[in-house]
CSV table of C-alpha atoms and ligand atoms in Angstrom, one decimal:
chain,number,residue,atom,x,y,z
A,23,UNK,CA,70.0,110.5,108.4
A,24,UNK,CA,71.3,114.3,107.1
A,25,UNK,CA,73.9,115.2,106.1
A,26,UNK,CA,76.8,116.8,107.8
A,27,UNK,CA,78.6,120.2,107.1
A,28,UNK,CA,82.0,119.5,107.2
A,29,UNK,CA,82.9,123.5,106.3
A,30,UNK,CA,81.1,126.3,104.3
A,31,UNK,CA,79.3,125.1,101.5
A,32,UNK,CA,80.6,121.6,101.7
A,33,UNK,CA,78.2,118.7,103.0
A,34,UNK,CA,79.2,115.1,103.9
A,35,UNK,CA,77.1,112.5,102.4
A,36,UNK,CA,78.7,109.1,102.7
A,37,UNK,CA,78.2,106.3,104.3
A,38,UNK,CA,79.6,103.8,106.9
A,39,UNK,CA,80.0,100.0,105.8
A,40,UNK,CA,80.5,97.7,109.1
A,41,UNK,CA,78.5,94.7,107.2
A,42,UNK,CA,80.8,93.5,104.3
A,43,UNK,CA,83.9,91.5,105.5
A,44,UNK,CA,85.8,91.1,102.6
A,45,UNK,CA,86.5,94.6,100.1
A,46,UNK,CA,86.7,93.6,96.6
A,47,UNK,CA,85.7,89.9,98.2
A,48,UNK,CA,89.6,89.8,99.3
A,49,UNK,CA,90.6,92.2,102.2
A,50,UNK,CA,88.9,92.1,105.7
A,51,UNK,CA,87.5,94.9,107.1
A,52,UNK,CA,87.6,94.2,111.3
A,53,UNK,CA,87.2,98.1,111.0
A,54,UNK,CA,84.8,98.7,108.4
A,55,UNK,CA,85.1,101.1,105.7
A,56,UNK,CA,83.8,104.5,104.6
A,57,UNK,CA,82.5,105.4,101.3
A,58,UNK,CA,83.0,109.0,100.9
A,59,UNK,CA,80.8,111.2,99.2
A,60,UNK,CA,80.5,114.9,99.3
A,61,UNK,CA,78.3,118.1,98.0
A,62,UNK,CA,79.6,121.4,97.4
A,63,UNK,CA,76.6,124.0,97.3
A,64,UNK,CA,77.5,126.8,95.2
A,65,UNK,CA,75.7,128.6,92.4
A,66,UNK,CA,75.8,125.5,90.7
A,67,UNK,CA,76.3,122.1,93.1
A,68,UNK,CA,78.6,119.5,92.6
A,69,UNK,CA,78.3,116.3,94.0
A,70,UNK,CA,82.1,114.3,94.5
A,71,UNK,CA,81.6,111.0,93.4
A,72,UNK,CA,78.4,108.4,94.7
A,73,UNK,CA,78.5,105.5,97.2
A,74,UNK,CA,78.0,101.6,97.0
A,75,UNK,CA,74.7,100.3,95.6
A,76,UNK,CA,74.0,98.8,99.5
A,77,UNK,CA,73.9,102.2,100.7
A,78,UNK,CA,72.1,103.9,98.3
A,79,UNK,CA,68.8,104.7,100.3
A,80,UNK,CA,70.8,106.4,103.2
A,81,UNK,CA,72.9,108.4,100.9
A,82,UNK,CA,70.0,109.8,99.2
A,83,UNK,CA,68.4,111.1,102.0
A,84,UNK,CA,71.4,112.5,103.3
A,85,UNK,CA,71.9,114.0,99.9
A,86,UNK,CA,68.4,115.1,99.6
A,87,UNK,CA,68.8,116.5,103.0
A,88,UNK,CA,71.4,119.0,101.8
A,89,UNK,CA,69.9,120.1,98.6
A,90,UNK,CA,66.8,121.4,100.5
A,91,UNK,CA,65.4,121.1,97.3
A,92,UNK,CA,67.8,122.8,95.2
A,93,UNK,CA,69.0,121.1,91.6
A,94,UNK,CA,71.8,118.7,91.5
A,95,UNK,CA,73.9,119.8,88.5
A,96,UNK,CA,77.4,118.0,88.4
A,97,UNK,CA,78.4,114.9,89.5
A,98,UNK,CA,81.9,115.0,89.4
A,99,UNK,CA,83.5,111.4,89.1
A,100,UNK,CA,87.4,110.7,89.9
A,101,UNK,CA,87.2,107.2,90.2
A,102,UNK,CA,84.6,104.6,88.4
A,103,UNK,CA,85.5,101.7,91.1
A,104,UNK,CA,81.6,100.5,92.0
A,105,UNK,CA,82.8,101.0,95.4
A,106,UNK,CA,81.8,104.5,94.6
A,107,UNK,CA,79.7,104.1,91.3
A,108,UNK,CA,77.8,102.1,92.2
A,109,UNK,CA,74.9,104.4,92.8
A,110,UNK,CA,75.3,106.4,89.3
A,111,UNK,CA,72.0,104.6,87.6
A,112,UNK,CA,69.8,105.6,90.6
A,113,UNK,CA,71.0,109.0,90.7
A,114,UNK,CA,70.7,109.8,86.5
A,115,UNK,CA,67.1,108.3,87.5
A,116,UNK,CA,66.3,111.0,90.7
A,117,UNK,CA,68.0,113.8,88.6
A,118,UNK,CA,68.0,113.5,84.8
A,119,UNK,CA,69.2,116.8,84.1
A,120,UNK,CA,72.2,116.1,86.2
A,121,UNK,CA,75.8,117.0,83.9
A,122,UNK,CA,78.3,114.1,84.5
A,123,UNK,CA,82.1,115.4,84.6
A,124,UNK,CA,84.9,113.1,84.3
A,125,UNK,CA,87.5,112.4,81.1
A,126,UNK,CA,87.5,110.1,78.3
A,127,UNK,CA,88.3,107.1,80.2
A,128,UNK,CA,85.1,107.7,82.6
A,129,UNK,CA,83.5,107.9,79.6
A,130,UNK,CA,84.3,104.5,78.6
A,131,UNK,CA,83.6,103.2,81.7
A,132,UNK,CA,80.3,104.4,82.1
A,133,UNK,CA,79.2,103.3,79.0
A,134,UNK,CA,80.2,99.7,79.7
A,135,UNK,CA,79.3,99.5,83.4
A,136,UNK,CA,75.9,101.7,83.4
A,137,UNK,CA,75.1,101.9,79.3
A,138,UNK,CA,75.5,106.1,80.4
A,139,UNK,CA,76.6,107.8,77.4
A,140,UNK,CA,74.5,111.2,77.3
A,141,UNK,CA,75.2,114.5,79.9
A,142,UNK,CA,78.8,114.0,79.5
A,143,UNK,CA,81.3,116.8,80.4
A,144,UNK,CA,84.8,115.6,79.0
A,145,UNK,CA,87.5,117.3,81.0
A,146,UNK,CA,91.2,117.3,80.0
A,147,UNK,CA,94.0,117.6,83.3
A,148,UNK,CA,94.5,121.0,84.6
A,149,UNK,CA,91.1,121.8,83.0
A,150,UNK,CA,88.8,124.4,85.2
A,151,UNK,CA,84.8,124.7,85.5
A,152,UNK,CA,83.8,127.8,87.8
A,153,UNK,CA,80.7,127.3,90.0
A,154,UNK,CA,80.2,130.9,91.4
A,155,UNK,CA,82.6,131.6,93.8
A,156,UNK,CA,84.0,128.0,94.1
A,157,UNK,CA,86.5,126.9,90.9
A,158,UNK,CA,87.5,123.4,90.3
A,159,UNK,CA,90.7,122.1,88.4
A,160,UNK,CA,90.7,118.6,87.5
A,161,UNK,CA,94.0,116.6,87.7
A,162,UNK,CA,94.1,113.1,86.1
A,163,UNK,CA,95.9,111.0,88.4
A,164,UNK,CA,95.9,107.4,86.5
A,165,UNK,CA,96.5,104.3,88.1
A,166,UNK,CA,95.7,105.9,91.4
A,167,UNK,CA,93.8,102.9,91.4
A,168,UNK,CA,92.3,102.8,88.0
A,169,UNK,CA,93.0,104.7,84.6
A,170,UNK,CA,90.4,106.8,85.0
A,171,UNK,CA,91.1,108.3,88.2
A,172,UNK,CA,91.6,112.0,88.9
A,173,UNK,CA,91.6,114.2,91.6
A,174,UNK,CA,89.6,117.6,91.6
A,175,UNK,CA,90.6,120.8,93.4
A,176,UNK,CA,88.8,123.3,94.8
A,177,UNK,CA,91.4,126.2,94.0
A,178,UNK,CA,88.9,129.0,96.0
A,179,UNK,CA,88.8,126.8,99.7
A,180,UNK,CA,92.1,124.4,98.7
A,181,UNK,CA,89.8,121.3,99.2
A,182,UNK,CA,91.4,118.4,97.3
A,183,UNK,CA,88.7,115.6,96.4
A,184,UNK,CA,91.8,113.1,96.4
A,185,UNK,CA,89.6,109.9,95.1
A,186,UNK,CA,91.6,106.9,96.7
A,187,UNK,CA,94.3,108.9,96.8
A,188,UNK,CA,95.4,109.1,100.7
A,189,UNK,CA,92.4,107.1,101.9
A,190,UNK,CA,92.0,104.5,104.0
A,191,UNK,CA,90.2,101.1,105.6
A,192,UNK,CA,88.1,101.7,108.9
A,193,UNK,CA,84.9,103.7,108.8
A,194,UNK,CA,84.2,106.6,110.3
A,195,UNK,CA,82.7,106.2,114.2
A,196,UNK,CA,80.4,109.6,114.2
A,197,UNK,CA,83.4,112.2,113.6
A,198,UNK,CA,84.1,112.6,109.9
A,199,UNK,CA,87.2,115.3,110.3
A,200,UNK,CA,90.2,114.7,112.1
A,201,UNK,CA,89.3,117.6,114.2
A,202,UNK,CA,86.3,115.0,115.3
A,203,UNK,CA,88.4,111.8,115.5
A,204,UNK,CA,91.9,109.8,116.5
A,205,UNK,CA,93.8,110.1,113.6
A,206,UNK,CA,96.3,107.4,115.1
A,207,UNK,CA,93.2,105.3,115.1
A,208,UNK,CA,93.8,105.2,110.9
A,209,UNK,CA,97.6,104.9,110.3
A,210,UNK,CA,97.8,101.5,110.6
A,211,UNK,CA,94.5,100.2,108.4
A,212,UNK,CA,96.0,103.4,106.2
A,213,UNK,CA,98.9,101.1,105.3
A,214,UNK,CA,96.7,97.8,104.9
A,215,UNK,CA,95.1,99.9,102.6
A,216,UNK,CA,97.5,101.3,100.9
A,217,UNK,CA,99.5,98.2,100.3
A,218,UNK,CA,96.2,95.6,99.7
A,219,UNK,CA,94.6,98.0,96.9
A,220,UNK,CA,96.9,100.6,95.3
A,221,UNK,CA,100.5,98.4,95.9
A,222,UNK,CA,101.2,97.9,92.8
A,223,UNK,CA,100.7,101.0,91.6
A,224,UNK,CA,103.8,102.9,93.4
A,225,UNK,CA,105.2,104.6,90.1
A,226,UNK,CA,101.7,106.2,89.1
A,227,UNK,CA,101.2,107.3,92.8
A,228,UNK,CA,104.7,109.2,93.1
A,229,UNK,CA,103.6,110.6,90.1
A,230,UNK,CA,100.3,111.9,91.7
A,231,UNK,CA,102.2,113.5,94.7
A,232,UNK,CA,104.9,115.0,92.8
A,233,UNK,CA,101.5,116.1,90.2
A,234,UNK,CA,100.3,117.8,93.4
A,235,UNK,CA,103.2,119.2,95.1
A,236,UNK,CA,102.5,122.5,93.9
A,237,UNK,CA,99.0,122.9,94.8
A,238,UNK,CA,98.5,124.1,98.7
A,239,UNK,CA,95.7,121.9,100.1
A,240,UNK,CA,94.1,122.8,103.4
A,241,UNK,CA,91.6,119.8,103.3
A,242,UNK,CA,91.5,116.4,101.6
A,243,UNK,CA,88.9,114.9,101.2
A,244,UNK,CA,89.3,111.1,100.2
A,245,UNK,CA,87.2,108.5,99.3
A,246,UNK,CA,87.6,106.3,102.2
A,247,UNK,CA,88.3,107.1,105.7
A,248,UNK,CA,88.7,110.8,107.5
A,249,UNK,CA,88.8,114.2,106.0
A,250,UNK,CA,92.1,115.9,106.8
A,251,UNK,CA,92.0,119.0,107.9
A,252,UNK,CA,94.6,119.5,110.3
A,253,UNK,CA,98.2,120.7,109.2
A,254,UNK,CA,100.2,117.7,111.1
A,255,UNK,CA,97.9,115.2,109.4
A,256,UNK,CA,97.9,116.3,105.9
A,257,UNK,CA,101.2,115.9,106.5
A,258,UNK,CA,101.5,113.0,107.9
A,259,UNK,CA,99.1,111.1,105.3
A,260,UNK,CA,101.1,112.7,102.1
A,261,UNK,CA,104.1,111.2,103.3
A,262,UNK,CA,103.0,107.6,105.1
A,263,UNK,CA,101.5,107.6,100.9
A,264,UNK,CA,105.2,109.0,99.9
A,265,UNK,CA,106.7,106.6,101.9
A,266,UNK,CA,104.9,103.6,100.9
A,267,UNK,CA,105.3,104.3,97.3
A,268,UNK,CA,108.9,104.6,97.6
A,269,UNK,CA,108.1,100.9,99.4
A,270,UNK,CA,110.7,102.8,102.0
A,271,UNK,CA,110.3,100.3,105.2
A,272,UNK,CA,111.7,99.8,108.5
A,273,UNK,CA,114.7,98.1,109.7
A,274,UNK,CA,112.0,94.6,110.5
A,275,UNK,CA,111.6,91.6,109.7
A,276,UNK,CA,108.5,89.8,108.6
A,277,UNK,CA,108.6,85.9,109.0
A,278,UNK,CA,105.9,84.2,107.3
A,279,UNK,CA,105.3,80.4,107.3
A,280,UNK,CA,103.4,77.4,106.6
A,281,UNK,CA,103.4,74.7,109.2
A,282,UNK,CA,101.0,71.5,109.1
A,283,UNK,CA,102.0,69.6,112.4
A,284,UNK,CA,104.8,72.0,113.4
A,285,UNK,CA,107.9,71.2,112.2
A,286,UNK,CA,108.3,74.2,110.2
A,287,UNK,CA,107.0,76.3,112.4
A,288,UNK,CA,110.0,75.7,115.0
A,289,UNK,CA,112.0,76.9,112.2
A,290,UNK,CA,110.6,80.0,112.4
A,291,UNK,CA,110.6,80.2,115.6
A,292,UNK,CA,114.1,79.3,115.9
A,293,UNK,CA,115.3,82.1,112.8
A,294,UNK,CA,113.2,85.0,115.0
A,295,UNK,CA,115.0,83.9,118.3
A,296,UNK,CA,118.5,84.8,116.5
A,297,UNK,CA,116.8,87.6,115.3
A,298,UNK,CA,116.1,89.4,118.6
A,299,UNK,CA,119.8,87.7,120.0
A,300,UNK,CA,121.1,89.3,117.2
A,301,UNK,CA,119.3,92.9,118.3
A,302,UNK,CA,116.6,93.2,115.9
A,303,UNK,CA,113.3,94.4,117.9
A,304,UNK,CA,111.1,94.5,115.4
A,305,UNK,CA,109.7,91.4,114.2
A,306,UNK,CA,106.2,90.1,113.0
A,307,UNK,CA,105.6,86.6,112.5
A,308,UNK,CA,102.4,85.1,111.0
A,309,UNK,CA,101.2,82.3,110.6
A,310,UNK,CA,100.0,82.0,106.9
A,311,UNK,CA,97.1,79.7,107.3
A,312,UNK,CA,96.2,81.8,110.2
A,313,UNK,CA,97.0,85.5,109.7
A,314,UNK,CA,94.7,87.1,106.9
A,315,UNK,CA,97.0,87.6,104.2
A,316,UNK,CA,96.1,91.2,104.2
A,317,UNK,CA,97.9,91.6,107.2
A,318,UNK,CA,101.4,90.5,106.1
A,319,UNK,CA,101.5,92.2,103.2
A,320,UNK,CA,100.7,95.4,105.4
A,321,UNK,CA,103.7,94.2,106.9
A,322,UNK,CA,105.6,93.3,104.4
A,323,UNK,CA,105.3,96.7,103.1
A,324,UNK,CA,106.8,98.1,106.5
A,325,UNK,CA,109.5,96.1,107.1
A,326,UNK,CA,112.7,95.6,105.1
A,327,UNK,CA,113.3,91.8,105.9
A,328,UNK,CA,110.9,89.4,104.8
A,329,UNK,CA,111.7,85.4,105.6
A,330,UNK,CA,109.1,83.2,104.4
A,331,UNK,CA,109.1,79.4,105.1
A,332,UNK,CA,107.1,76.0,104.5
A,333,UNK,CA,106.7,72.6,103.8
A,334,UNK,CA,106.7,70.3,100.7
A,335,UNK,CA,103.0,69.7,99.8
A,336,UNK,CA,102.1,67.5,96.4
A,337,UNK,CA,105.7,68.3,95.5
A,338,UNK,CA,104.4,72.0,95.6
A,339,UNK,CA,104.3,74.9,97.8
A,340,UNK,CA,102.5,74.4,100.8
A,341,UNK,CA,98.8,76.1,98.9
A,342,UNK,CA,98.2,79.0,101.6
A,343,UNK,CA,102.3,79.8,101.1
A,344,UNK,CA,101.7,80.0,97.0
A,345,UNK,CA,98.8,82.4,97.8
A,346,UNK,CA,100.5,84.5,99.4
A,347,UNK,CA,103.6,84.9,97.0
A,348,UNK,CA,100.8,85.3,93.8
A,349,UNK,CA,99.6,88.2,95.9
A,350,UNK,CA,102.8,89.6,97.1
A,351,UNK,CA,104.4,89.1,93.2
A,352,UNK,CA,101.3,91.2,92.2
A,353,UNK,CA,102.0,94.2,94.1
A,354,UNK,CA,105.6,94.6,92.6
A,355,UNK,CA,107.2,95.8,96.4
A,356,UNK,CA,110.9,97.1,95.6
A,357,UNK,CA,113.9,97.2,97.7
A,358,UNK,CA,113.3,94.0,100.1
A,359,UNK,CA,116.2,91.8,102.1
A,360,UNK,CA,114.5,88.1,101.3
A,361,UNK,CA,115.2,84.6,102.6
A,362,UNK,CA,113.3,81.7,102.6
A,363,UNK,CA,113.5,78.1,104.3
A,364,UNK,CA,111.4,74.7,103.8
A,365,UNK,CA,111.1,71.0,105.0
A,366,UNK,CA,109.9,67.9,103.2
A,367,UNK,CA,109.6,64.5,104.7
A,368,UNK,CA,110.5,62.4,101.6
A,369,UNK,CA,111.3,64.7,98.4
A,370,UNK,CA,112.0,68.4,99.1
A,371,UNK,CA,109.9,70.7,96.4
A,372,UNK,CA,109.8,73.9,99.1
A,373,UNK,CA,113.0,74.9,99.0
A,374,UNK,CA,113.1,74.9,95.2
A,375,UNK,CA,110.2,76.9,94.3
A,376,UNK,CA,111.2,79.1,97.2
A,377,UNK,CA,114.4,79.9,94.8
A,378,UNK,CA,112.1,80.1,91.8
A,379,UNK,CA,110.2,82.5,93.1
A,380,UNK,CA,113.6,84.7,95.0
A,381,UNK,CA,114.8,84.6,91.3
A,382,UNK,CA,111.7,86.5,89.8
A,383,UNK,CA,111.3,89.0,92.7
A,384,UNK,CA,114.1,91.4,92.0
A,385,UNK,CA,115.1,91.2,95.9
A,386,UNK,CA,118.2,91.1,97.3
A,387,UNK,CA,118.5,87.3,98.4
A,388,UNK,CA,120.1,87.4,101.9
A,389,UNK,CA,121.6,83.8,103.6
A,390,UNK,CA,121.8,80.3,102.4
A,391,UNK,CA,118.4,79.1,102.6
A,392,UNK,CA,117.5,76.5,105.2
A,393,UNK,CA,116.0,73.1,104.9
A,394,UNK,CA,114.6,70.8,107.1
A,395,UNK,CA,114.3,66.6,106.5
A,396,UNK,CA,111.3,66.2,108.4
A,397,UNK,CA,111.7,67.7,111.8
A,398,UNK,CA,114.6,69.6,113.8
A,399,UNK,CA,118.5,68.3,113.8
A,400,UNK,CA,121.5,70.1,114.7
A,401,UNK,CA,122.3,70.9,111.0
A,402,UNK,CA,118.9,72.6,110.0
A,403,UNK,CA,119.1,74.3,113.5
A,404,UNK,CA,122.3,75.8,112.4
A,405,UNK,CA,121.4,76.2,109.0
A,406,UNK,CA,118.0,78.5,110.4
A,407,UNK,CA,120.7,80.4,113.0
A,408,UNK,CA,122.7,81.1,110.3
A,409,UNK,CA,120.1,82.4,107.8
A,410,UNK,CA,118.8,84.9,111.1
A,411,UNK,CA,122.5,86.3,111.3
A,412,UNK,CA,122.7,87.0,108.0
A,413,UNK,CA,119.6,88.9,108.1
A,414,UNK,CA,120.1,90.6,110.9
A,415,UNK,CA,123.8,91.8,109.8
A,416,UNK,CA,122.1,92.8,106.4
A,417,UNK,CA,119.6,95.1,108.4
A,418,UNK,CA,122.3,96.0,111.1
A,419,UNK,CA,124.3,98.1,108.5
B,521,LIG,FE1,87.5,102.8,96.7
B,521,LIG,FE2,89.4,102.0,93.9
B,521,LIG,O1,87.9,102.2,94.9
């Protein structure tokens, strides 16, 4: 494998993971994932960031393949995740003399993670390091996924090296710019991405964009997923990020629930039937023991209206419902329409937590929740027709 100029001086050297099927043992990836890696060959060269430990052996000969035998002298880290560290201790072992550049918090990191404590170059944000004719500014962007993470612009070709920063899931299928590639073939794994790993982090990553606002970029270059290269998509992936951030969504509704034999399911079924009677077109409903979780809270992150039901269970949540809500609680989404229904058979428990947890979400509670004895009468059917209307007014104004 060799590597693959993506413009002058600058060499892809990732790699393509289609074997792992949980990122971070969590998130499905029916697409696979990149892990983006890049060289800049200059008077001195830089290397931008490393790749998974898995995939070490192909990225060093693609990385040997661009060197053509010349020294590696930077590696330039923006983010520690292992995702993209992981191959650090191989590389300090293939080029000793190699000059490590990243900012204090890197530097704690790689002491604890890889016992790395020596070639250090501390860089503060808006710092510069000249390579010839190529000059880098590094830009500390924390919390864009971890503390440590920064992004590093080339000022002399406008290449930003974003880090996670406007990545996304799916790998790359043989074109590595969007000139090579469907970009529509990323938006939507761009928001599971966005919404599984940086989520919570909305605040720090408005910060970022606003941080970056004045720079002009003509390429990104991300550690996951496509380089953008193209005017329309660097666009388009600054402000789906924006967007998300903002946790703006559209005027949908999400319906997750928790069924055992059924019951509750018809509930849902029933609340999305008054949905669409009541004009609303876009609806998603999952099944929460079926759908990977992933997936609604892609969803969830699109859509204003979220309705989550299920059964009692062991005077609990229904277990795949209280996942769900743990990993939705985690991410900290703003500015959702939320309703919830339940069913029990001989104590109701559902319903209650359901509250419990409306109470702590900081969502604007929208209905009278509905609750089901059992199975289906004419007073939870009207009760689940009524909760739809509500919702649908809410989103109708
Ligand atoms: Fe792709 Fe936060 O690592």
């Amino acid at each position: 494998m060799k590597a693959i100029k993506i413009k002058k001086d600058l060499f892809y050297v990732g790699v393509n993971d289609r074997t792992k099927h949980l990122f971070e043992n969590l998130w499905p990836l029916p697409q696979g994932v990149s892990y983006n890696s890049y060289l800049l060959m200059d008077e001195k060269t830089v290397l931008f960031d490393t790749v998974e430990i898995g995939f070490s052996d192909i990225f060093f000969t693609k990385l040997d393949s661009a060197l053509n035998g010349k020294a590696l002298d930077y590696l330039v880290i923006n983010h520690m995740e292992p995702d993209h560290s992981g191959s650090l201790s191989l590389l300090k072992t293939k080029y000793p003399n190699i000059e490590i550049v990243g900012n204090t918090r890197t530097a704690d990191m790689l002491k604890g993670y890889y016992g790395i404590t020596d070639n250090l170059k501390i860089v503060t944000d808006g710092e510069e390091l000249v390579l010839g004719k190529h000059r880098l500014q590094f830009h500390l962007i924390p919390m864009v996924h971890w503390p440590e993470t920064m992004a590093t612009y080339d000022a002399t070709d406008k290449t930003l090296f974003s880090g996670d920063a406007f990545g996304t899931f799916g790998a790359l299928d043989g074109g590595i710019t969007d000139t090579q590639l469907r970009p529509e073939k990323y938006w939507d794994e761009m928001v599971r991405y966005y919404s599984n790993i940086v989520g919570k982090f909305g605040s720090p990553v408005q910060k970022a964009i606003a941080k970056l606002a004045g720079i002009e970029i003509a390429t990104i270059c991300s550690t996951h997923g496509p380089v953008w290269t193209e005017k329309e998509n660097i666009s388009n992936v600054i402000s789906l990020y924006d967007k998300l951030s903002k946790y703006e969504a559209e005027p949908g509704v999400v319906i997750a629930y928790g069924s055992m034999y059924g019951h509750t399911e018809q509930m849902a079924e029933t609340i999305a039937s008054e949905l669409a009677a009541q004009g609303i077109r876009d609806i998603v409903i999952h099944n929460v023991s079926v759908s990977p979780h992933s997936n609604i809270i892609r969803d969830v992150f699109k859509y204003k209206g979220l309705i989550v039901g299920c059964p009692t269970y062991n005077n609990q949540l229904y277990p795949e419902m209280d996942a769900l809500l743990t990993k939705l609680a985690a991410r900290e989404i703003k500015n959702r329409y939320f309703s919830y229904f339940g069913s029990f058979t001989w104590a109701g428990a559902a319903v209650k937590r359901l509250a419990a947890f409306a109470e702590t979400s900081g969502w604007e509670i929208i209905g009278v929740p509905a609750e089901m004895k059992q199975a289906m009468d004419q007073k939870s059917h009207e009760a689940a027709i009524a909760l739809a209307q509500a919702m649908a007014g809410k989103l109708s104004k």
